[in-house]
Amino acid sequence: MEFLDRYQQIVADAITKYTFKDKPAELYEPMNYIISHGGKRLRPIMVLMACDLFGGDMKEAIKPALAIEFFHNFTLIHDDIMDEAPLRRNKPTIHTLHGINVGILSGDGLMLKAYKFFEDLEPEIFKACIRIFTHTGLLLCEGQQYDINFETQKDVTFDDYIRMITYKTGVLSASSFEIGALIAKANFKDAKAIFNFGKHIGIAFQIMDDYLDVFGDQAQFGKKHAGDIYENKKTVLYLMAREHATEEERKELDYWYSKKTDNIDKVYGVEKIFRRTKVDEKALRLIEKHNEIGQSYLKKIDIPEEKKKPFAELANYLLRRES
Protein backbone atom coordinates (compact mmCIF):
# COMPACT_ATOMS: atom_id res chain seq x y z
CA MET A 1 0.00 0.00 0.00
CA GLU A 2 1.79 3.06 -1.30
CA PHE A 3 -0.22 5.50 0.79
CA LEU A 4 0.96 3.75 3.97
CA ASP A 5 4.60 3.92 2.85
CA ARG A 6 4.20 7.65 2.25
CA TYR A 7 2.80 8.31 5.73
CA GLN A 8 5.39 6.05 7.35
CA GLN A 9 8.15 8.04 5.68
CA ILE A 10 6.68 11.33 6.96
CA VAL A 11 6.58 9.92 10.51
CA ALA A 12 10.10 8.42 10.22
CA ASP A 13 11.51 11.76 9.00
CA ALA A 14 9.81 13.61 11.86
CA ILE A 15 11.15 11.14 14.44
CA THR A 16 14.66 11.66 13.05
CA LYS A 17 14.19 15.43 13.16
CA TYR A 18 12.99 15.37 16.77
CA THR A 19 15.42 12.77 18.13
CA PHE A 20 16.10 13.55 21.80
CA LYS A 21 19.49 15.15 22.34
CA ASP A 22 18.79 16.25 25.91
CA LYS A 23 20.81 15.25 28.96
CA PRO A 24 21.24 13.04 30.91
CA ALA A 25 21.81 10.50 28.16
CA GLU A 26 20.87 7.68 30.56
CA LEU A 27 17.28 9.01 30.49
CA TYR A 28 16.94 10.06 26.85
CA GLU A 29 18.82 7.30 25.04
CA PRO A 30 16.31 4.63 26.16
CA MET A 31 13.53 6.94 24.92
CA ASN A 32 15.23 7.15 21.51
CA TYR A 33 15.77 3.39 21.60
CA ILE A 34 12.10 2.47 21.82
CA ILE A 35 11.00 5.18 19.37
CA SER A 36 13.60 4.03 16.83
CA HIS A 37 12.20 0.46 16.94
CA GLY A 38 8.80 1.89 16.21
CA GLY A 39 7.11 -0.98 14.38
CA LYS A 40 4.54 0.20 11.86
CA ARG A 41 3.86 3.49 13.70
CA LEU A 42 0.17 3.11 13.03
CA ARG A 43 -1.25 5.62 15.49
CA PRO A 44 0.66 8.69 14.24
CA ILE A 45 -0.26 7.58 10.71
CA MET A 46 -3.92 7.61 11.81
CA VAL A 47 -3.56 11.26 12.89
CA LEU A 48 -2.09 12.21 9.50
CA MET A 49 -4.64 10.19 7.54
CA ALA A 50 -7.61 11.81 9.29
CA CYS A 51 -6.11 15.28 8.86
CA ASP A 52 -5.65 14.53 5.15
CA LEU A 53 -9.18 13.11 4.79
CA PHE A 54 -10.76 16.34 5.99
CA GLY A 55 -8.47 18.62 3.97
CA GLY A 56 -6.24 19.81 6.81
CA ASP A 57 -2.64 21.03 6.67
CA MET A 58 -0.41 17.99 7.26
CA LYS A 59 2.37 20.16 8.69
CA GLU A 60 0.10 21.15 11.59
CA ALA A 61 -0.58 17.48 12.35
CA ILE A 62 2.99 16.15 12.37
CA LYS A 63 3.95 17.13 15.93
CA PRO A 64 0.60 15.99 17.42
CA ALA A 65 1.06 12.72 15.48
CA LEU A 66 4.46 12.30 17.17
CA ALA A 67 2.81 13.11 20.51
CA ILE A 68 0.56 10.09 19.98
CA GLU A 69 3.58 7.94 19.07
CA PHE A 70 5.52 9.10 22.15
CA PHE A 71 2.53 8.45 24.37
CA HIS A 72 1.95 5.01 22.85
CA ASN A 73 5.58 4.04 23.48
CA PHE A 74 5.38 5.37 27.06
CA THR A 75 2.51 2.92 27.65
CA LEU A 76 4.50 0.07 26.08
CA ILE A 77 7.52 0.67 28.36
CA HIS A 78 5.34 0.57 31.47
CA ASP A 79 3.28 -2.33 30.11
CA ASP A 80 6.46 -4.36 29.57
CA ILE A 81 7.58 -3.65 33.14
CA MET A 82 4.23 -4.81 34.52
CA ASP A 83 4.25 -7.93 32.34
CA GLU A 84 7.98 -8.59 32.98
CA ALA A 85 8.25 -8.92 29.19
CA PRO A 86 11.76 -9.63 27.85
CA LEU A 87 11.00 -8.66 24.22
CA ARG A 88 9.22 -5.87 22.36
CA ARG A 89 9.29 -5.88 18.54
CA ASN A 90 11.89 -8.65 18.71
CA LYS A 91 14.26 -6.39 20.69
CA PRO A 92 15.11 -6.49 24.41
CA THR A 93 12.74 -4.31 26.43
CA ILE A 94 14.08 -1.16 28.11
CA HIS A 95 13.78 -2.46 31.67
CA THR A 96 15.64 -5.62 30.59
CA LEU A 97 18.54 -3.51 29.29
CA HIS A 98 18.57 -0.62 31.78
CA GLY A 99 16.57 -1.74 34.82
CA ILE A 100 13.10 -0.91 36.09
CA ASN A 101 13.97 2.56 37.43
CA VAL A 102 15.20 3.79 34.05
CA GLY A 103 12.18 2.13 32.41
CA ILE A 104 9.77 4.06 34.63
CA LEU A 105 11.60 7.37 34.19
CA SER A 106 12.03 7.12 30.43
CA GLY A 107 8.35 6.23 30.09
CA ASP A 108 7.39 9.27 32.15
CA GLY A 109 9.71 11.43 30.03
CA LEU A 110 8.03 10.27 26.82
CA MET A 111 4.58 11.11 28.18
CA LEU A 112 5.64 14.64 29.18
CA LYS A 113 7.38 15.22 25.84
CA ALA A 114 4.13 14.14 24.18
CA TYR A 115 2.20 16.96 25.87
CA LYS A 116 4.74 19.52 24.66
CA PHE A 117 4.14 18.46 21.06
CA PHE A 118 0.62 19.91 21.08
CA GLU A 119 1.83 23.41 22.00
CA ASP A 120 1.91 24.81 18.43
CA LEU A 121 -1.82 24.27 17.82
CA GLU A 122 -4.15 27.27 17.87
CA PRO A 123 -5.85 27.72 21.27
CA GLU A 124 -9.29 26.20 20.60
CA ILE A 125 -7.91 23.17 18.77
CA PHE A 126 -5.17 22.81 21.41
CA LYS A 127 -7.81 22.67 24.17
CA ALA A 128 -9.93 20.12 22.30
CA CYS A 129 -6.93 17.89 21.47
CA ILE A 130 -5.50 18.00 25.00
CA ARG A 131 -8.92 17.17 26.46
CA ILE A 132 -9.20 14.10 24.20
CA PHE A 133 -5.56 13.14 24.79
CA THR A 134 -5.83 13.33 28.59
CA HIS A 135 -9.16 11.49 28.68
CA THR A 136 -7.69 8.79 26.46
CA GLY A 137 -4.71 8.42 28.83
CA LEU A 138 -7.03 7.99 31.82
CA LEU A 139 -9.16 5.41 30.01
CA LEU A 140 -6.00 3.55 29.04
CA CYS A 141 -4.93 3.42 32.71
CA GLU A 142 -8.40 2.14 33.64
CA GLY A 143 -8.17 -0.52 30.93
CA GLN A 144 -4.75 -1.60 32.16
CA GLN A 145 -6.06 -1.88 35.73
CA TYR A 146 -9.02 -3.96 34.57
CA ASP A 147 -6.54 -6.20 32.74
CA ILE A 148 -4.52 -6.62 35.96
CA ASN A 149 -7.71 -7.25 37.97
CA PHE A 150 -8.78 -9.98 35.54
CA GLU A 151 -5.69 -12.06 36.39
CA THR A 152 -7.16 -12.82 39.82
CA GLN A 153 -10.87 -12.11 39.18
CA LYS A 154 -12.85 -15.32 38.66
CA ASP A 155 -16.05 -14.01 37.09
CA VAL A 156 -14.76 -12.00 34.12
CA THR A 157 -17.50 -11.63 31.49
CA PHE A 158 -17.26 -11.10 27.76
CA ASP A 159 -18.58 -7.53 28.22
CA ASP A 160 -15.88 -6.89 30.85
CA TYR A 161 -13.26 -8.00 28.34
CA ILE A 162 -14.63 -5.79 25.53
CA ARG A 163 -14.68 -2.78 27.87
CA MET A 164 -11.10 -3.51 28.94
CA ILE A 165 -9.72 -3.75 25.39
CA THR A 166 -11.76 -0.73 24.28
CA TYR A 167 -10.09 1.36 26.98
CA LYS A 168 -6.68 -0.26 26.63
CA THR A 169 -6.40 -0.30 22.84
CA GLY A 170 -9.51 0.90 21.03
CA VAL A 171 -9.64 4.46 22.32
CA LEU A 172 -6.03 5.27 21.38
CA SER A 173 -6.69 4.43 17.72
CA ALA A 174 -10.04 6.24 17.92
CA SER A 175 -8.51 9.36 19.47
CA SER A 176 -5.66 9.39 16.95
CA PHE A 177 -8.20 9.66 14.13
CA GLU A 178 -10.30 12.21 16.04
CA ILE A 179 -7.31 14.45 16.82
CA GLY A 180 -6.33 14.43 13.14
CA ALA A 181 -9.90 15.34 12.20
CA LEU A 182 -10.02 18.20 14.73
CA ILE A 183 -6.72 19.64 13.46
CA ALA A 184 -8.34 19.68 9.99
CA LYS A 185 -11.42 21.44 11.49
CA ALA A 186 -13.82 18.60 10.65
CA ASN A 187 -17.37 18.98 11.97
CA PHE A 188 -18.43 17.25 15.21
CA LYS A 189 -20.46 14.51 13.47
CA ASP A 190 -17.64 13.49 11.15
CA ALA A 191 -15.02 13.65 13.93
CA LYS A 192 -17.15 11.28 16.03
CA ALA A 193 -17.72 8.94 13.09
CA ILE A 194 -13.98 8.64 12.45
CA PHE A 195 -13.49 8.16 16.22
CA ASN A 196 -15.94 5.22 16.20
CA PHE A 197 -14.33 3.77 13.09
CA GLY A 198 -10.99 3.83 14.93
CA LYS A 199 -12.49 2.39 18.12
CA HIS A 200 -13.87 -0.72 16.43
CA ILE A 201 -10.78 -1.23 14.31
CA GLY A 202 -8.75 -0.93 17.54
CA ILE A 203 -10.95 -3.53 19.27
CA ALA A 204 -10.52 -5.88 16.30
CA PHE A 205 -6.77 -5.22 16.34
CA GLN A 206 -6.52 -6.20 20.03
CA ILE A 207 -8.52 -9.37 19.50
CA MET A 208 -6.09 -10.17 16.67
CA ASP A 209 -3.23 -9.50 19.12
CA ASP A 210 -4.74 -12.02 21.56
CA TYR A 211 -5.19 -14.49 18.72
CA LEU A 212 -1.60 -14.11 17.47
CA ASP A 213 -0.21 -14.49 20.99
CA VAL A 214 -1.24 -18.16 20.83
CA PHE A 215 -1.81 -18.95 17.16
CA GLY A 216 0.70 -16.60 15.47
CA ASP A 217 4.26 -17.23 14.33
CA GLN A 218 6.48 -16.19 17.27
CA ALA A 219 9.36 -15.05 15.03
CA GLN A 220 7.05 -12.76 13.06
CA PHE A 221 4.99 -11.60 16.04
CA GLY A 222 8.06 -10.46 18.00
CA LYS A 223 6.80 -11.47 21.44
CA LYS A 224 7.13 -14.50 23.69
CA HIS A 225 4.80 -17.27 22.48
CA ALA A 226 1.67 -17.67 24.64
CA GLY A 227 2.76 -14.85 26.97
CA ASP A 228 -0.92 -14.22 27.82
CA ILE A 229 -1.29 -17.81 29.03
CA TYR A 230 1.82 -17.53 31.23
CA GLU A 231 0.45 -14.25 32.65
CA ASN A 232 -3.07 -15.64 33.27
CA LYS A 233 -4.60 -13.00 30.97
CA LYS A 234 -8.34 -13.48 30.63
CA THR A 235 -8.32 -12.84 26.88
CA VAL A 236 -11.16 -13.47 24.48
CA LEU A 237 -9.63 -16.90 23.75
CA TYR A 238 -9.85 -17.87 27.42
CA LEU A 239 -13.41 -16.54 27.80
CA MET A 240 -14.69 -18.33 24.70
CA ALA A 241 -12.87 -21.52 25.69
CA ARG A 242 -14.55 -21.46 29.11
CA GLU A 243 -17.94 -20.91 27.50
CA HIS A 244 -17.56 -23.94 25.19
CA ALA A 245 -15.44 -26.21 27.42
CA THR A 246 -16.60 -29.36 29.19
CA GLU A 247 -16.82 -29.33 32.99
CA GLU A 248 -13.52 -31.19 33.16
CA GLU A 249 -11.83 -28.70 30.81
CA ARG A 250 -13.14 -25.76 32.83
CA LYS A 251 -11.58 -27.27 35.94
CA GLU A 252 -8.29 -27.66 34.08
CA LEU A 253 -8.42 -24.02 32.93
CA ASP A 254 -9.17 -22.92 36.52
CA TYR A 255 -6.20 -24.96 37.74
CA TRP A 256 -3.71 -23.49 35.26
CA TYR A 257 -5.00 -19.91 35.61
CA SER A 258 -4.71 -20.07 39.41
CA LYS A 259 -0.90 -20.04 39.18
CA LYS A 260 1.74 -18.02 37.35
CA THR A 261 4.30 -20.45 36.04
CA ASP A 262 6.60 -20.92 33.06
CA ASN A 263 5.65 -24.60 33.05
CA ILE A 264 5.39 -25.70 29.41
CA ASP A 265 2.67 -28.17 30.45
CA LYS A 266 0.47 -25.17 31.28
CA VAL A 267 0.79 -23.76 27.76
CA TYR A 268 0.30 -27.19 26.20
CA GLY A 269 -2.76 -27.93 28.36
CA VAL A 270 -4.45 -24.57 27.75
CA GLU A 271 -3.68 -24.57 24.02
CA LYS A 272 -5.19 -28.04 23.70
CA ILE A 273 -8.47 -26.75 25.19
CA PHE A 274 -8.34 -23.64 22.96
CA ARG A 275 -7.99 -25.81 19.87
CA ARG A 276 -10.70 -28.29 20.85
CA THR A 277 -13.20 -25.48 21.51
CA LYS A 278 -12.20 -23.83 18.18
CA VAL A 279 -11.63 -20.42 19.76
CA ASP A 280 -9.25 -19.55 16.92
CA GLU A 281 -12.13 -19.64 14.43
CA LYS A 282 -14.48 -17.83 16.82
CA ALA A 283 -11.92 -15.06 17.46
CA LEU A 284 -11.42 -14.49 13.72
CA ARG A 285 -15.19 -14.14 13.26
CA LEU A 286 -15.32 -11.59 16.09
CA ILE A 287 -12.50 -9.63 14.46
CA GLU A 288 -14.47 -9.49 11.22
CA LYS A 289 -17.60 -8.34 13.08
CA HIS A 290 -15.83 -5.33 14.63
CA ASN A 291 -14.20 -4.54 11.29
CA GLU A 292 -17.68 -4.41 9.71
CA ILE A 293 -18.99 -2.12 12.49
CA GLY A 294 -15.99 0.18 11.98
CA GLN A 295 -16.57 0.28 8.21
CA SER A 296 -20.24 1.23 8.80
CA TYR A 297 -19.09 4.37 10.66
CA LEU A 298 -16.70 5.20 7.84
CA LYS A 299 -19.61 5.10 5.38
CA LYS A 300 -21.45 7.77 7.42
CA ILE A 301 -18.77 10.40 6.73
CA ASP A 302 -19.93 12.79 4.02
CA ILE A 303 -16.80 12.68 1.87
CA PRO A 304 -16.30 11.00 -1.54
CA GLU A 305 -15.78 7.24 -1.27
CA GLU A 306 -12.47 7.45 -3.13
CA LYS A 307 -10.94 9.53 -0.31
CA LYS A 308 -12.15 7.01 2.30
CA LYS A 309 -10.73 4.00 0.47
CA PRO A 310 -7.30 4.06 2.24
CA PHE A 311 -9.10 3.76 5.62
CA ALA A 312 -10.88 0.57 4.58
CA GLU A 313 -7.60 -0.72 3.13
CA LEU A 314 -5.74 0.12 6.35
CA ALA A 315 -8.31 -1.75 8.45
CA ASN A 316 -8.16 -4.84 6.22
CA TYR A 317 -4.36 -4.71 6.23
CA LEU A 318 -4.16 -4.50 10.04
CA LEU A 319 -6.51 -7.39 10.52
CA ARG A 320 -4.67 -9.68 8.13
CA ARG A 321 -1.31 -8.99 9.83
CA GLU A 322 1.06 -11.69 10.94
CA SER A 323 3.00 -9.45 13.33
XYZ file of C-alpha atoms in Angstrom:
323
model
C 0.000 0.000 0.000
C 1.789 3.059 -1.305
C -0.216 5.502 0.793
C 0.964 3.748 3.972
C 4.600 3.916 2.854
C 4.203 7.648 2.255
C 2.797 8.314 5.727
C 5.387 6.048 7.347
C 8.148 8.038 5.679
C 6.685 11.328 6.960
C 6.582 9.919 10.508
C 10.095 8.423 10.221
C 11.513 11.763 8.997
C 9.805 13.612 11.859
C 11.152 11.140 14.438
C 14.659 11.655 13.053
C 14.193 15.428 13.156
C 12.986 15.375 16.772
C 15.424 12.773 18.130
C 16.099 13.548 21.796
C 19.490 15.154 22.335
C 18.788 16.250 25.913
C 20.811 15.250 28.964
C 21.239 13.043 30.914
C 21.806 10.498 28.160
C 20.869 7.682 30.564
C 17.278 9.006 30.487
C 16.936 10.059 26.847
C 18.818 7.299 25.045
C 16.311 4.630 26.162
C 13.532 6.942 24.920
C 15.231 7.154 21.512
C 15.775 3.387 21.602
C 12.098 2.467 21.823
C 11.000 5.183 19.374
C 13.595 4.034 16.826
C 12.202 0.463 16.945
C 8.797 1.895 16.213
C 7.109 -0.976 14.385
C 4.544 0.197 11.856
C 3.857 3.494 13.701
C 0.172 3.106 13.027
C -1.250 5.619 15.487
C 0.662 8.686 14.239
C -0.264 7.581 10.711
C -3.916 7.609 11.806
C -3.562 11.260 12.891
C -2.086 12.211 9.505
C -4.642 10.186 7.539
C -7.606 11.813 9.290
C -6.111 15.280 8.864
C -5.652 14.531 5.155
C -9.175 13.107 4.789
C -10.764 16.338 5.987
C -8.474 18.618 3.966
C -6.238 19.808 6.809
C -2.641 21.027 6.669
C -0.412 17.994 7.255
C 2.372 20.161 8.687
C 0.102 21.153 11.590
C -0.583 17.485 12.347
C 2.994 16.151 12.369
C 3.947 17.127 15.935
C 0.597 15.988 17.418
C 1.064 12.724 15.483
C 4.458 12.299 17.168
C 2.812 13.107 20.506
C 0.559 10.091 19.979
C 3.576 7.938 19.073
C 5.522 9.100 22.150
C 2.528 8.447 24.371
C 1.951 5.006 22.854
C 5.582 4.038 23.484
C 5.377 5.365 27.055
C 2.512 2.916 27.648
C 4.504 0.069 26.081
C 7.518 0.674 28.355
C 5.339 0.569 31.467
C 3.281 -2.333 30.111
C 6.464 -4.363 29.567
C 7.578 -3.647 33.142
C 4.228 -4.811 34.523
C 4.251 -7.930 32.341
C 7.978 -8.586 32.978
C 8.250 -8.917 29.193
C 11.756 -9.634 27.851
C 10.998 -8.663 24.223
C 9.217 -5.874 22.363
C 9.292 -5.877 18.536
C 11.889 -8.652 18.712
C 14.258 -6.387 20.687
C 15.107 -6.495 24.411
C 12.742 -4.312 26.434
C 14.077 -1.159 28.112
C 13.784 -2.460 31.672
C 15.644 -5.624 30.590
C 18.540 -3.508 29.293
C 18.569 -0.621 31.781
C 16.575 -1.742 34.822
C 13.102 -0.912 36.094
C 13.968 2.559 37.434
C 15.196 3.789 34.054
C 12.181 2.133 32.409
C 9.769 4.056 34.635
C 11.597 7.370 34.193
C 12.031 7.124 30.430
C 8.348 6.229 30.086
C 7.385 9.269 32.154
C 9.708 11.425 30.031
C 8.030 10.268 26.818
C 4.579 11.114 28.181
C 5.641 14.640 29.178
C 7.380 15.223 25.841
C 4.131 14.140 24.177
C 2.201 16.962 25.872
C 4.737 19.516 24.657
C 4.143 18.459 21.055
C 0.625 19.910 21.082
C 1.826 23.415 22.002
C 1.909 24.813 18.427
C -1.824 24.272 17.821
C -4.151 27.267 17.868
C -5.846 27.718 21.273
C -9.290 26.199 20.597
C -7.912 23.168 18.771
C -5.174 22.813 21.411
C -7.806 22.671 24.166
C -9.925 20.117 22.295
C -6.927 17.894 21.474
C -5.499 18.003 24.998
C -8.919 17.175 26.460
C -9.203 14.103 24.204
C -5.560 13.137 24.786
C -5.832 13.335 28.589
C -9.163 11.494 28.685
C -7.685 8.788 26.460
C -4.713 8.419 28.827
C -7.026 7.987 31.817
C -9.158 5.407 30.014
C -5.999 3.552 29.043
C -4.930 3.415 32.706
C -8.401 2.142 33.639
C -8.172 -0.519 30.930
C -4.748 -1.597 32.165
C -6.056 -1.876 35.733
C -9.016 -3.959 34.572
C -6.544 -6.204 32.742
C -4.521 -6.623 35.962
C -7.712 -7.246 37.967
C -8.781 -9.982 35.540
C -5.694 -12.060 36.390
C -7.164 -12.825 39.821
C -10.866 -12.110 39.178
C -12.847 -15.322 38.657
C -16.049 -14.014 37.093
C -14.761 -11.997 34.118
C -17.498 -11.633 31.491
C -17.256 -11.101 27.758
C -18.580 -7.528 28.223
C -15.884 -6.892 30.853
C -13.261 -7.998 28.339
C -14.633 -5.787 25.529
C -14.676 -2.780 27.871
C -11.100 -3.510 28.938
C -9.720 -3.751 25.385
C -11.763 -0.729 24.278
C -10.087 1.355 26.978
C -6.675 -0.262 26.633
C -6.400 -0.303 22.843
C -9.512 0.895 21.031
C -9.645 4.462 22.324
C -6.035 5.274 21.377
C -6.693 4.427 17.720
C -10.037 6.243 17.920
C -8.508 9.360 19.467
C -5.656 9.390 16.952
C -8.196 9.660 14.130
C -10.300 12.212 16.036
C -7.309 14.451 16.819
C -6.328 14.426 13.138
C -9.902 15.338 12.195
C -10.022 18.199 14.731
C -6.717 19.644 13.458
C -8.342 19.680 9.988
C -11.416 21.438 11.494
C -13.816 18.597 10.648
C -17.373 18.983 11.974
C -18.428 17.247 15.208
C -20.459 14.512 13.472
C -17.641 13.491 11.147
C -15.022 13.653 13.929
C -17.152 11.284 16.032
C -17.718 8.939 13.087
C -13.978 8.639 12.453
C -13.492 8.159 16.221
C -15.935 5.221 16.200
C -14.332 3.768 13.094
C -10.991 3.829 14.932
C -12.491 2.395 18.119
C -13.872 -0.720 16.431
C -10.777 -1.235 14.308
C -8.753 -0.929 17.542
C -10.947 -3.534 19.266
C -10.517 -5.881 16.295
C -6.767 -5.224 16.341
C -6.519 -6.197 20.032
C -8.518 -9.375 19.502
C -6.089 -10.172 16.672
C -3.233 -9.503 19.121
C -4.745 -12.015 21.559
C -5.194 -14.494 18.716
C -1.604 -14.113 17.473
C -0.214 -14.494 20.994
C -1.237 -18.157 20.830
C -1.807 -18.949 17.160
C 0.702 -16.600 15.470
C 4.258 -17.227 14.329
C 6.476 -16.191 17.269
C 9.364 -15.050 15.032
C 7.047 -12.755 13.063
C 4.990 -11.601 16.045
C 8.058 -10.455 18.000
C 6.805 -11.472 21.441
C 7.128 -14.505 23.694
C 4.798 -17.272 22.481
C 1.668 -17.667 24.636
C 2.757 -14.851 26.973
C -0.921 -14.224 27.818
C -1.294 -17.807 29.031
C 1.822 -17.530 31.228
C 0.452 -14.249 32.648
C -3.069 -15.635 33.266
C -4.595 -12.998 30.974
C -8.344 -13.478 30.627
C -8.316 -12.837 26.884
C -11.160 -13.473 24.480
C -9.630 -16.900 23.746
C -9.846 -17.869 27.421
C -13.406 -16.544 27.801
C -14.690 -18.326 24.698
C -12.869 -21.520 25.693
C -14.548 -21.463 29.111
C -17.938 -20.914 27.503
C -17.556 -23.938 25.191
C -15.442 -26.209 27.420
C -16.596 -29.356 29.189
C -16.820 -29.328 32.986
C -13.518 -31.194 33.164
C -11.825 -28.702 30.808
C -13.137 -25.756 32.829
C -11.582 -27.266 35.942
C -8.288 -27.658 34.079
C -8.420 -24.017 32.935
C -9.171 -22.916 36.519
C -6.202 -24.961 37.737
C -3.711 -23.486 35.263
C -5.003 -19.913 35.611
C -4.711 -20.067 39.405
C -0.895 -20.040 39.183
C 1.735 -18.023 37.347
C 4.301 -20.450 36.038
C 6.598 -20.921 33.055
C 5.650 -24.599 33.053
C 5.387 -25.699 29.412
C 2.667 -28.167 30.447
C 0.474 -25.166 31.282
C 0.786 -23.761 27.761
C 0.298 -27.193 26.205
C -2.764 -27.930 28.358
C -4.448 -24.569 27.751
C -3.678 -24.570 24.016
C -5.192 -28.042 23.700
C -8.466 -26.753 25.186
C -8.345 -23.641 22.963
C -7.991 -25.806 19.873
C -10.705 -28.288 20.849
C -13.201 -25.476 21.506
C -12.204 -23.827 18.183
C -11.632 -20.422 19.764
C -9.250 -19.546 16.921
C -12.132 -19.637 14.429
C -14.477 -17.827 16.816
C -11.920 -15.059 17.462
C -11.420 -14.488 13.722
C -15.194 -14.144 13.259
C -15.324 -11.588 16.093
C -12.496 -9.625 14.463
C -14.473 -9.493 11.221
C -17.605 -8.341 13.084
C -15.830 -5.329 14.626
C -14.201 -4.540 11.295
C -17.682 -4.405 9.715
C -18.991 -2.118 12.487
C -15.993 0.183 11.978
C -16.573 0.285 8.210
C -20.236 1.229 8.800
C -19.094 4.373 10.658
C -16.697 5.196 7.836
C -19.614 5.097 5.385
C -21.451 7.770 7.419
C -18.774 10.397 6.726
C -19.929 12.794 4.016
C -16.799 12.677 1.868
C -16.297 10.997 -1.541
C -15.776 7.241 -1.268
C -12.475 7.449 -3.127
C -10.945 9.526 -0.307
C -12.146 7.006 2.296
C -10.727 4.000 0.468
C -7.303 4.064 2.243
C -9.096 3.757 5.622
C -10.880 0.571 4.575
C -7.599 -0.717 3.134
C -5.738 0.116 6.353
C -8.308 -1.755 8.454
C -8.161 -4.836 6.225
C -4.360 -4.714 6.234
C -4.160 -4.499 10.039
C -6.508 -7.393 10.521
C -4.667 -9.676 8.133
C -1.315 -8.991 9.828
C 1.060 -11.692 10.944
C 3.005 -9.448 13.333
